[in-house]
JSON list of C-alpha atoms in Angstrom, two decimals:
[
{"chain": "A", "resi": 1, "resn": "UNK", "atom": "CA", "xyz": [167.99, 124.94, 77.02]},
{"chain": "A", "resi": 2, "resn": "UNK", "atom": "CA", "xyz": [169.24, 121.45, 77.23]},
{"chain": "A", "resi": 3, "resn": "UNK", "atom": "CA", "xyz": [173.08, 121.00, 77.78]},
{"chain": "A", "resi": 4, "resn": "UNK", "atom": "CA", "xyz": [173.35, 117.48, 76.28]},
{"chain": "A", "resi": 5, "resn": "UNK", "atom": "CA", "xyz": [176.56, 116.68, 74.10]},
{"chain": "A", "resi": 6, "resn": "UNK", "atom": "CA", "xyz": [175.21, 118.90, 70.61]},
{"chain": "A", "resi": 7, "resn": "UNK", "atom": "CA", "xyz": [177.80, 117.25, 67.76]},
{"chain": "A", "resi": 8, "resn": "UNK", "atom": "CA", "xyz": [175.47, 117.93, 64.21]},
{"chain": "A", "resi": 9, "resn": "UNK", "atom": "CA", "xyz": [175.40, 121.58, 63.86]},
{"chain": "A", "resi": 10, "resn": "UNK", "atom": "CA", "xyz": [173.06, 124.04, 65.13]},
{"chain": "A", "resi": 11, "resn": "UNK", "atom": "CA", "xyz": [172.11, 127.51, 64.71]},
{"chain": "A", "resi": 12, "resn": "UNK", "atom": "CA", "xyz": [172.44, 129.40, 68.33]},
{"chain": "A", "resi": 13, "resn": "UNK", "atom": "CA", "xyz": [170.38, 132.72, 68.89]},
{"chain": "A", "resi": 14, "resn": "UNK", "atom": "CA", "xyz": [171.09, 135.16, 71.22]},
{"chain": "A", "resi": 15, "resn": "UNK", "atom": "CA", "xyz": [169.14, 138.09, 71.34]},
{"chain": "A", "resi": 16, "resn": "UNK", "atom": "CA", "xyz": [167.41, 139.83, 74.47]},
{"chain": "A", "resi": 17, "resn": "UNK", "atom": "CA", "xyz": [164.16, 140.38, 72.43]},
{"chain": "A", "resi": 18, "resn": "UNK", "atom": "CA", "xyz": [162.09, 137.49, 72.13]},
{"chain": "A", "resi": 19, "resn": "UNK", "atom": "CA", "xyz": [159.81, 138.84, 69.35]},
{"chain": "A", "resi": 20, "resn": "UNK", "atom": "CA", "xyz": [163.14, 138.43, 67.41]},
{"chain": "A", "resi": 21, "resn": "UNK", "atom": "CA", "xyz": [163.98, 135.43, 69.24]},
{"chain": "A", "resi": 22, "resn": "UNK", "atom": "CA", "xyz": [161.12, 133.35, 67.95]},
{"chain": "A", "resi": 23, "resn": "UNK", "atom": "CA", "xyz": [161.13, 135.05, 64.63]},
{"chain": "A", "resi": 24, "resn": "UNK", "atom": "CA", "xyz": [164.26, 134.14, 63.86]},
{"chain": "A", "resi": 25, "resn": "UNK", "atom": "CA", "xyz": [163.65, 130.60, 65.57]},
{"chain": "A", "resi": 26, "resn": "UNK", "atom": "CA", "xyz": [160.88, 129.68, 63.49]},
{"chain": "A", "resi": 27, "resn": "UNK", "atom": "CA", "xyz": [162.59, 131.39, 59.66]},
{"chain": "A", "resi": 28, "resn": "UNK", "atom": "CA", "xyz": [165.93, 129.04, 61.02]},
{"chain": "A", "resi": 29, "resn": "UNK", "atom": "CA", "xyz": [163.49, 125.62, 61.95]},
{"chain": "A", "resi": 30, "resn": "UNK", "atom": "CA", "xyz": [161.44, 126.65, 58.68]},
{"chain": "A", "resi": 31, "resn": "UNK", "atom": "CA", "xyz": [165.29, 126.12, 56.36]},
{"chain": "A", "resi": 32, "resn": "UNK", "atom": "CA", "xyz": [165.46, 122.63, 58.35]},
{"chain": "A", "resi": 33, "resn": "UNK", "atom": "CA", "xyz": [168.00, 123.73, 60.96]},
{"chain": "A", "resi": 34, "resn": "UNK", "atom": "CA", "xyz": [168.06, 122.80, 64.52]},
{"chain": "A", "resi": 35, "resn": "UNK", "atom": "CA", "xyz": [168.06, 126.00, 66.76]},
{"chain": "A", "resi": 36, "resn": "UNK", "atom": "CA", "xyz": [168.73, 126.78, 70.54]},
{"chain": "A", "resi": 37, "resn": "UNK", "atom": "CA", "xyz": [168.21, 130.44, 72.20]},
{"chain": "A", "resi": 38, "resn": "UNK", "atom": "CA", "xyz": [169.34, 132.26, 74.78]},
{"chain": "A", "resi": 39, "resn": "UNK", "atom": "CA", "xyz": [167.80, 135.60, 76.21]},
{"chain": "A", "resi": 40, "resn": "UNK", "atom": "CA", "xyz": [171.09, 137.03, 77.02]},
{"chain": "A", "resi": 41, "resn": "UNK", "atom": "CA", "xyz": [175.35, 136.52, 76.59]},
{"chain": "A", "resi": 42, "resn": "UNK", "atom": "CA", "xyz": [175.82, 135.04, 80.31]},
{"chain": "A", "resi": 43, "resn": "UNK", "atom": "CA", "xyz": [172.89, 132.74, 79.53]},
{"chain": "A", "resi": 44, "resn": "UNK", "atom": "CA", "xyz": [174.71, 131.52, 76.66]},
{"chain": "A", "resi": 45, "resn": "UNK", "atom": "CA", "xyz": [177.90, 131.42, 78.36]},
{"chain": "A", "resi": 46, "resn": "UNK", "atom": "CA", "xyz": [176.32, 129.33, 81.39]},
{"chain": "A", "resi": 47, "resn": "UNK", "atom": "CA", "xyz": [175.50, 126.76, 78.63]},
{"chain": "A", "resi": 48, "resn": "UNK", "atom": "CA", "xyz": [177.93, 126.74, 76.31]},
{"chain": "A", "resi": 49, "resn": "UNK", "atom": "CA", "xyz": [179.94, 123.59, 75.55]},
{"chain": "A", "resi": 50, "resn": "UNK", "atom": "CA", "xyz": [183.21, 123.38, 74.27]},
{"chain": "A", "resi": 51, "resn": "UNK", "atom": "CA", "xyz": [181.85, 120.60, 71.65]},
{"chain": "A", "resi": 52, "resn": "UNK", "atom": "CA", "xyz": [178.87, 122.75, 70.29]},
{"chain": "A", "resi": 53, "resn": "UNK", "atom": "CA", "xyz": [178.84, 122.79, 66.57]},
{"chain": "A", "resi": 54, "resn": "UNK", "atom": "CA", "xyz": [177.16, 125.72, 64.15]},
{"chain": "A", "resi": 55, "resn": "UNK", "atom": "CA", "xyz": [177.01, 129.11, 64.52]},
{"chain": "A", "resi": 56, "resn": "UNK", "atom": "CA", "xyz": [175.83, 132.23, 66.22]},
{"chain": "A", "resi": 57, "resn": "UNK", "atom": "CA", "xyz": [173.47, 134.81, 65.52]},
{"chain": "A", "resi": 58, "resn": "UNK", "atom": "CA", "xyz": [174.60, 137.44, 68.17]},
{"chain": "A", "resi": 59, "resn": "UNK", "atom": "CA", "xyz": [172.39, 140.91, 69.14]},
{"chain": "A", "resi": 60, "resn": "UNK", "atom": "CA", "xyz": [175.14, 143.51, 69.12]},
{"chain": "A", "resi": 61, "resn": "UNK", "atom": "CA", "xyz": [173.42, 145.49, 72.36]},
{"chain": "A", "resi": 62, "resn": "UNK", "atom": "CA", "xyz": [172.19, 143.08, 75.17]},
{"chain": "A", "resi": 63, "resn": "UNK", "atom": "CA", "xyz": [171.35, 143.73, 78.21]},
{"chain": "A", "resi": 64, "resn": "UNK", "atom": "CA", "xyz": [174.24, 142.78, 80.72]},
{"chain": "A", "resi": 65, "resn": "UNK", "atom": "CA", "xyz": [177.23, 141.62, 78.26]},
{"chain": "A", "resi": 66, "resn": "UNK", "atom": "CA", "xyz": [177.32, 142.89, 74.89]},
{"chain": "A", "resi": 67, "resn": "UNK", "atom": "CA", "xyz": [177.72, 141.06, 71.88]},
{"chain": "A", "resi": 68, "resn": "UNK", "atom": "CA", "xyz": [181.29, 141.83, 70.82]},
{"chain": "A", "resi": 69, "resn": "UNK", "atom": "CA", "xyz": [181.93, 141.27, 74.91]},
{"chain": "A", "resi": 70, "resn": "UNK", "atom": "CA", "xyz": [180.98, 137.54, 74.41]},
{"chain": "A", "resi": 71, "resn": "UNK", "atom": "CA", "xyz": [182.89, 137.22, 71.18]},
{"chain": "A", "resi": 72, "resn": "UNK", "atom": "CA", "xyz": [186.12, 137.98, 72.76]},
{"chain": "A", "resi": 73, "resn": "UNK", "atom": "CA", "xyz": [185.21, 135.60, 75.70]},
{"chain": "A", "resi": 74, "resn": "UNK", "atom": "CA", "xyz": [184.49, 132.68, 73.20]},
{"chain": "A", "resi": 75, "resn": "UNK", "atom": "CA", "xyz": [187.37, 133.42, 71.37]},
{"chain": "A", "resi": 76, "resn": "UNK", "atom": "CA", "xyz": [189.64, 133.30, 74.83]},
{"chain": "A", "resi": 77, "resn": "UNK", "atom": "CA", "xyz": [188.60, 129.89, 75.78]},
{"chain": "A", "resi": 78, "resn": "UNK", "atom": "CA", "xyz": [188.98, 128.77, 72.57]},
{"chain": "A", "resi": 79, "resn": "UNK", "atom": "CA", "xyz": [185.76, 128.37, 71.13]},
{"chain": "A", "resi": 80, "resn": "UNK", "atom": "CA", "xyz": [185.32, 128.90, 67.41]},
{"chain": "A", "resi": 81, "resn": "UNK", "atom": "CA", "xyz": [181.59, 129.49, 66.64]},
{"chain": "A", "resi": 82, "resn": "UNK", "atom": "CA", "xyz": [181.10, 131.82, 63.70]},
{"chain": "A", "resi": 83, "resn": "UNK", "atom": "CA", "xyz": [179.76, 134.74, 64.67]},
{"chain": "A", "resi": 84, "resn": "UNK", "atom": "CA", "xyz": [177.02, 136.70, 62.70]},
{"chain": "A", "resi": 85, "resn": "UNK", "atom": "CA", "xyz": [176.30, 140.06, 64.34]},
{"chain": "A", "resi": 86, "resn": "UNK", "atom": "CA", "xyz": [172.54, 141.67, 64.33]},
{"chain": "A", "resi": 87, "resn": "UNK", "atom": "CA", "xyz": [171.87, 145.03, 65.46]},
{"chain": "A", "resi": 88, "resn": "UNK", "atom": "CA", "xyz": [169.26, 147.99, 65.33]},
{"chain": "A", "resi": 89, "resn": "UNK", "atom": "CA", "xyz": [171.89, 150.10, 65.87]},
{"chain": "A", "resi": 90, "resn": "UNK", "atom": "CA", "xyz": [174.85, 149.90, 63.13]},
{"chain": "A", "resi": 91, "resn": "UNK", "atom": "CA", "xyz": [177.51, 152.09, 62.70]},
{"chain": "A", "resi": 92, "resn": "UNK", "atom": "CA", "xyz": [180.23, 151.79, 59.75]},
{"chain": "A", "resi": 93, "resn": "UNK", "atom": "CA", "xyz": [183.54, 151.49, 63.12]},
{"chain": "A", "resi": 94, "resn": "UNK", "atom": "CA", "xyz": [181.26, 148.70, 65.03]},
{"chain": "A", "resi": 95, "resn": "UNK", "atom": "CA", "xyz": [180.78, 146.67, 61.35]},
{"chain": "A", "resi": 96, "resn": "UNK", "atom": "CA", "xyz": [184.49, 146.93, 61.04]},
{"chain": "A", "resi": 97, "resn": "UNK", "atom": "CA", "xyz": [185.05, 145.76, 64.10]},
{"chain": "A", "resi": 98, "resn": "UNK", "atom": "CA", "xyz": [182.90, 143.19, 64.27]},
{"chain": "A", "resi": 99, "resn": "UNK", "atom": "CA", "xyz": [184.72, 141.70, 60.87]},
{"chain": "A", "resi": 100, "resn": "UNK", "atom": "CA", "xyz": [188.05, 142.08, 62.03]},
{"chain": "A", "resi": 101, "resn": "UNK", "atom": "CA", "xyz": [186.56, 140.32, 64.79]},
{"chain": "A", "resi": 102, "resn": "UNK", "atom": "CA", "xyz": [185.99, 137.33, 62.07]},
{"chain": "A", "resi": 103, "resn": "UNK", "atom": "CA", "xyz": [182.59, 138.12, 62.48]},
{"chain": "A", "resi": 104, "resn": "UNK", "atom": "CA", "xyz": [180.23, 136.30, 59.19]},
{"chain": "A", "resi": 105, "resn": "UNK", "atom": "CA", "xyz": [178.79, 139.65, 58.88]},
{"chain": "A", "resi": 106, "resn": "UNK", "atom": "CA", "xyz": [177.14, 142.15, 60.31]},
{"chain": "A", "resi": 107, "resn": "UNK", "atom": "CA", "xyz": [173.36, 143.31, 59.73]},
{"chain": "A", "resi": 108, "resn": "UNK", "atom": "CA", "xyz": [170.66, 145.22, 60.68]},
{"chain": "A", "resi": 109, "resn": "UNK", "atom": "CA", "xyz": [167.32, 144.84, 62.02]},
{"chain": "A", "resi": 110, "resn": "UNK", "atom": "CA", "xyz": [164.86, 143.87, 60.36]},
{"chain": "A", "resi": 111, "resn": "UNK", "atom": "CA", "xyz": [166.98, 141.32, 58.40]},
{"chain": "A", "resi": 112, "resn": "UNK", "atom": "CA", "xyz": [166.04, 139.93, 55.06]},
{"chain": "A", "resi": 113, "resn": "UNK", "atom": "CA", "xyz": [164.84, 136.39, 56.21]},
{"chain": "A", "resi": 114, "resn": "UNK", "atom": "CA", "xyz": [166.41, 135.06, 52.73]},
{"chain": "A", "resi": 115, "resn": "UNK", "atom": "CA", "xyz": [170.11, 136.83, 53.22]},
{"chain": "A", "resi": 116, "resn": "UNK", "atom": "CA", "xyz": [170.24, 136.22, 56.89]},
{"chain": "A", "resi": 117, "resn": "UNK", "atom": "CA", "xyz": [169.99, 132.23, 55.90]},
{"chain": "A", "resi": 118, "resn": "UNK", "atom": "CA", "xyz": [172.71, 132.65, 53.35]},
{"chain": "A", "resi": 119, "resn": "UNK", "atom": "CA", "xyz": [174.97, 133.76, 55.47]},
{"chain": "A", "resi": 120, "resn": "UNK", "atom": "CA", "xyz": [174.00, 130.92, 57.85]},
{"chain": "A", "resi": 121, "resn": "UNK", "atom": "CA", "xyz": [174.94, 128.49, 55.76]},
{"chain": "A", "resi": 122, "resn": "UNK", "atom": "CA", "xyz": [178.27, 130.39, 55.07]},
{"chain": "A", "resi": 123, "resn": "UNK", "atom": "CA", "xyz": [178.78, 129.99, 58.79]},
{"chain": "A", "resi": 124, "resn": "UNK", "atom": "CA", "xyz": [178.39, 126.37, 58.77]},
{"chain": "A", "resi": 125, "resn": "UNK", "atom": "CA", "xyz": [180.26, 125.69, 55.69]},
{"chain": "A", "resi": 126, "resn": "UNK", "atom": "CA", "xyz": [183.28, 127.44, 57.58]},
{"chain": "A", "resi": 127, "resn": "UNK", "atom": "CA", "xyz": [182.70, 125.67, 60.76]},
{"chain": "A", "resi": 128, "resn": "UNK", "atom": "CA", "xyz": [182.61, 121.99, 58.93]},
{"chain": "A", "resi": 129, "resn": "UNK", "atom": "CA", "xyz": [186.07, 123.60, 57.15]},
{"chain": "A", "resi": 130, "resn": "UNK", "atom": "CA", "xyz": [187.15, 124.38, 60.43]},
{"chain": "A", "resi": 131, "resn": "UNK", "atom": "CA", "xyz": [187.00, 121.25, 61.94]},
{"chain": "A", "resi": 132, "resn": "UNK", "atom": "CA", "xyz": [189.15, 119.24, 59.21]},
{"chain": "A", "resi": 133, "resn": "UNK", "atom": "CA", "xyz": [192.26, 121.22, 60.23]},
{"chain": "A", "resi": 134, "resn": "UNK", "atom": "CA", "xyz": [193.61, 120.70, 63.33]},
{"chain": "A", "resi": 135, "resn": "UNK", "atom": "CA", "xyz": [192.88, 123.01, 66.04]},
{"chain": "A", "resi": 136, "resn": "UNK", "atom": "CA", "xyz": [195.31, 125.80, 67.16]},
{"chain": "A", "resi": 137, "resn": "UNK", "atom": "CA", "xyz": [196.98, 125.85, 70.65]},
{"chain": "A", "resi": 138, "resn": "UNK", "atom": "CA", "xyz": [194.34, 127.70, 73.16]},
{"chain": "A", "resi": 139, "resn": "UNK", "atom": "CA", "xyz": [194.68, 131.28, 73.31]},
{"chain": "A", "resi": 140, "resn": "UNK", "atom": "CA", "xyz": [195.45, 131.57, 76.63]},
{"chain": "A", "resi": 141, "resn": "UNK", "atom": "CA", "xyz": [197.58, 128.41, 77.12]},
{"chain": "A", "resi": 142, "resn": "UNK", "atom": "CA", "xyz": [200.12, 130.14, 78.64]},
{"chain": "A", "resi": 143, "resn": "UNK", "atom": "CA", "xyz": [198.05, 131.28, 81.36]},
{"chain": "A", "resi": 144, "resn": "UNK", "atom": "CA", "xyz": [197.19, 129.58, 85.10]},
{"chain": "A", "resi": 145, "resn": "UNK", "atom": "CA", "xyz": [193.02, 128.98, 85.52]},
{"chain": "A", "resi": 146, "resn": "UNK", "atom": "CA", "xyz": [192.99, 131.74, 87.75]},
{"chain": "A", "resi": 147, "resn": "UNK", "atom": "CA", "xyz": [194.81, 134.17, 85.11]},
{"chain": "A", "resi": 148, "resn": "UNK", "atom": "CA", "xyz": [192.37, 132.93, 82.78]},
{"chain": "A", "resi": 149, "resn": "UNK", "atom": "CA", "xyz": [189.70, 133.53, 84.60]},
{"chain": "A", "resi": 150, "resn": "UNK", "atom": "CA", "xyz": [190.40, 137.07, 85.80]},
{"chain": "A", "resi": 151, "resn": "UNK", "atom": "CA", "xyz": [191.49, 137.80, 81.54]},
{"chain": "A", "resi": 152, "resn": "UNK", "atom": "CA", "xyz": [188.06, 136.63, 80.88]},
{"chain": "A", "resi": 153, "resn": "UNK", "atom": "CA", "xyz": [186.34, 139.01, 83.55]},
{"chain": "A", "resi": 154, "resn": "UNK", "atom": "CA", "xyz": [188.78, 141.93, 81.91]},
{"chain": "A", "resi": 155, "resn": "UNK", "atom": "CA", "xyz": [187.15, 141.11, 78.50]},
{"chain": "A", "resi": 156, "resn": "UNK", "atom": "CA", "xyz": [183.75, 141.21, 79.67]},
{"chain": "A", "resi": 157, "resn": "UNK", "atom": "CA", "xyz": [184.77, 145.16, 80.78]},
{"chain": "A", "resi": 158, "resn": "UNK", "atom": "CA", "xyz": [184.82, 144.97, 84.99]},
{"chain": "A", "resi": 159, "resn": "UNK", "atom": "CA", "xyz": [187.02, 146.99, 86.34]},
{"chain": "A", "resi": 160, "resn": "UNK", "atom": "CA", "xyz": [190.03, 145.46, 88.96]},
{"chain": "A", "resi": 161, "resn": "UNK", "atom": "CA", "xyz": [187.64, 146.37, 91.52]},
{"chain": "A", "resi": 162, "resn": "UNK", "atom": "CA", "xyz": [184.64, 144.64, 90.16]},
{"chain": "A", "resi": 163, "resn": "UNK", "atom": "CA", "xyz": [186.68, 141.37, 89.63]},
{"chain": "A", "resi": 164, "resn": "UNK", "atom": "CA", "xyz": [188.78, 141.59, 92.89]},
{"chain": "A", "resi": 165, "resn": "UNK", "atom": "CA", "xyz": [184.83, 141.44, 94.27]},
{"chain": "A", "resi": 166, "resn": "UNK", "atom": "CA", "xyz": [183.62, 138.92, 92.39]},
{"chain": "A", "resi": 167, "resn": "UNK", "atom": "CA", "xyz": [186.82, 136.67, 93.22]},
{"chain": "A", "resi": 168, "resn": "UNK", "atom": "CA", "xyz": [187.05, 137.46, 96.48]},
{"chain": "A", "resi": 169, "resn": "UNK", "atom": "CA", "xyz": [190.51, 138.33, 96.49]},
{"chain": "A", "resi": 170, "resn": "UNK", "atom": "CA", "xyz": [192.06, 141.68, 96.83]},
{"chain": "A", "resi": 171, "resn": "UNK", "atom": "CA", "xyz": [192.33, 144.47, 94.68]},
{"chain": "A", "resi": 172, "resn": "UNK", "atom": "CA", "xyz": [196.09, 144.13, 94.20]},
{"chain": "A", "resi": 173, "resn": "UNK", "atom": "CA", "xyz": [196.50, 140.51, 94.01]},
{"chain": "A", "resi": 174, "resn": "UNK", "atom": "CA", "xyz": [194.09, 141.49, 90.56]},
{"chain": "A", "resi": 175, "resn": "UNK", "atom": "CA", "xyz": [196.66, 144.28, 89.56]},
{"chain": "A", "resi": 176, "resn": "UNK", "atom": "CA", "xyz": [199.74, 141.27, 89.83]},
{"chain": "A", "resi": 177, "resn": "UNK", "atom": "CA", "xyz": [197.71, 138.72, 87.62]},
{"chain": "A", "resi": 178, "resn": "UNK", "atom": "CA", "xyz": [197.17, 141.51, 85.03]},
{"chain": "A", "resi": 179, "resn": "UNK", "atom": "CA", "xyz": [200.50, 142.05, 84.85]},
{"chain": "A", "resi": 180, "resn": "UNK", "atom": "CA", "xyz": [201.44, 138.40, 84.55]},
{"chain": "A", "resi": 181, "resn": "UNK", "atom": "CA", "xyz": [198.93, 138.03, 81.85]},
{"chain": "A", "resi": 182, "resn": "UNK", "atom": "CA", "xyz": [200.15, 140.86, 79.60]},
{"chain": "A", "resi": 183, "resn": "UNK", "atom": "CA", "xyz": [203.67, 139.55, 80.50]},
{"chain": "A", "resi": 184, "resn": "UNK", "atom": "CA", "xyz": [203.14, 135.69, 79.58]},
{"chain": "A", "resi": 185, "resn": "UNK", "atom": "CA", "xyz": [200.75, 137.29, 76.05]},
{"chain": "A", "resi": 186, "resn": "UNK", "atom": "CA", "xyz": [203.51, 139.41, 75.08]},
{"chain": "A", "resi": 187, "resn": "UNK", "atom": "CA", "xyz": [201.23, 142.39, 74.82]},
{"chain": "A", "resi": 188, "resn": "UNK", "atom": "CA", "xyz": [200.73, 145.93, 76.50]},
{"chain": "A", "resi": 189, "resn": "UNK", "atom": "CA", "xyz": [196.83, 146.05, 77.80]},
{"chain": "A", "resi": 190, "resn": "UNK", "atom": "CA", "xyz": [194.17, 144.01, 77.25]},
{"chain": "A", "resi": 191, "resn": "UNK", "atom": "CA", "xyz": [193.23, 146.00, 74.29]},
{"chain": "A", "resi": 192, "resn": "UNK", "atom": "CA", "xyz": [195.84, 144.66, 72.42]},
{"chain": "A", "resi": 193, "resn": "UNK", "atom": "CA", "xyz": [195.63, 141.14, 73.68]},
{"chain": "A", "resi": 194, "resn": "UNK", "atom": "CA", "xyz": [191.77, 140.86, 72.46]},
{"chain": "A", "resi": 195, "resn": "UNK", "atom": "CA", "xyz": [192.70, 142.23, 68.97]},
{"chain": "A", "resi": 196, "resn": "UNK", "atom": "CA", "xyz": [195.27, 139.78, 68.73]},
{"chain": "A", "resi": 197, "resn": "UNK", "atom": "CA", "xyz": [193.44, 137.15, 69.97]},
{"chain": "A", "resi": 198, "resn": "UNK", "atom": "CA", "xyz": [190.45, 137.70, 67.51]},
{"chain": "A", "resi": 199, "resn": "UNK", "atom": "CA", "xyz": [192.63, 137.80, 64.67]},
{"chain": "A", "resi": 200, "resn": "UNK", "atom": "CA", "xyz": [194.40, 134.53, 65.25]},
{"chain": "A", "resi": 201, "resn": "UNK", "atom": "CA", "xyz": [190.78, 133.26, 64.17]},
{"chain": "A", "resi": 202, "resn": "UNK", "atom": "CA", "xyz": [190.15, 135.72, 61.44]},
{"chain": "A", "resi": 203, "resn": "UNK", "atom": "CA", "xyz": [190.34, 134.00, 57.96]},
{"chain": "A", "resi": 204, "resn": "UNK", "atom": "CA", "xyz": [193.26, 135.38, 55.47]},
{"chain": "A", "resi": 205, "resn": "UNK", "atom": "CA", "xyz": [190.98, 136.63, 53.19]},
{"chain": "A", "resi": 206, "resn": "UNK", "atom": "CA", "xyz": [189.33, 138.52, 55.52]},
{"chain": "A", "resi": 207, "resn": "UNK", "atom": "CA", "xyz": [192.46, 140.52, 56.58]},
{"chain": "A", "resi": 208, "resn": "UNK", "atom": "CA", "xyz": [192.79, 143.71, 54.53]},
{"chain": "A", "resi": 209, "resn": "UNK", "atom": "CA", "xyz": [196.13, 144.52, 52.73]},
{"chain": "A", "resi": 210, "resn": "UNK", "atom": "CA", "xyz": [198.70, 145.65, 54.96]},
{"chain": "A", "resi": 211, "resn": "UNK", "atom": "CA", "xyz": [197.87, 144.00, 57.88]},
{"chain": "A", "resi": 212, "resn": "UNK", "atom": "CA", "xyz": [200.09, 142.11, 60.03]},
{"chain": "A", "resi": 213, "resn": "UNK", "atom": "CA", "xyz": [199.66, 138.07, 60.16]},
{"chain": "A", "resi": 214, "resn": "UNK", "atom": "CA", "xyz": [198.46, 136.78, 63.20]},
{"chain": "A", "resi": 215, "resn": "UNK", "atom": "CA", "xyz": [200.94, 135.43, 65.51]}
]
């Protein structure tokens, strides 16, 4: 994939199968869109820049990071993408989910080729929206790089022990930046700081009645 500055909008894949890969490569080139795929979530990660325009069509189970894992990442730093969720494997609590996530939608394998490009252009038409308002203070302003980057490793699901490892830095000097990071947020685990960090980018009229405004 090549990391050059992408600024007309683009259709990103990312899907560990690449049967479905180039399938849905060659049905996205065939509508005249420009595509890019990756073969897994830290692939996509690796590459991703924070001035990529279009949207993403995201396999729900990958192998390493999940789908929904890299949602929560991309909505941490701040990046916007519309999401649209494929899976083989779709349950009625992981659709729901994955639209209170401000997911497009969410469908299953096999796709209809025609549907799946509707809702592509749905994406895009609400990224080009996007971009005329002004942008909302990052997520995780509040937070120091190195809380940032330990909240990120907490969203991608490794344990205090995992992360500790993969910073080099001890096991309890984790536990104290978890605290600070639920302290600074205003929240009471990181459960709660993903959901509200996913709906600060979840349309209005996507939020069912009742539920709270984001903050």
């Amino acid at each position: 994939m090549n990391t050059r500055c992408i600024c007309d909008p683009m259709v990103f894949i990312v899907d560990d199968d690449a049967g479905v890969r180039r399938s849905l490569r060659m049905l996205m080139e065939s509508a005249g869109h420009t595509v890019a795929s990756f073969d897994s979530a830290e692939a996509f990660l690796k590459a991703c820049r924070p001035d990529w325009r279009g949207c993403v069509i995201l396999d729900v189970h990958l192998g390493g990071m999940n789908g929904p894992a890299l949602h929560a990442l991309l909505t941490a730093r701040g990046i916007t993408l519309p999401i649209i969720y494929l899976t083989a494997h779709g349950d009625v609590p992981g659709a729901v989910q994955a639209m209170r996530r401000g997911a497009v939608d969410f469908l299953l394998k096999p796709v209809r080729g025609q549907h799946l490009l509707t809702q592509v252009e749905t994406a895009l038409a609400s990224q080009h929206m996007a971009d005329l308002t002004p942008a909302p203070p990052a997520p995780l302003g509040k937070l120091t790089p190195r809380e940032v980057e330990i909240a990120e490793l907490a969203f991608a699901g490794l344990t205090n022990k995992e992360i500790a490892r993969q910073l080099s830095i001890s096991h309890r000097t984790v536990e104290y930046h978890r605290t600070q990071i639920l302290h600074k947020t205003g929240t009471t685990s990181f459960v709660q700081l993903a959901s509200r960090l996913t709906l600060r980018h979840e349309p209005d009229h996507a939020r069912t009645p009742g539920d709270p405004p984001g903050p």
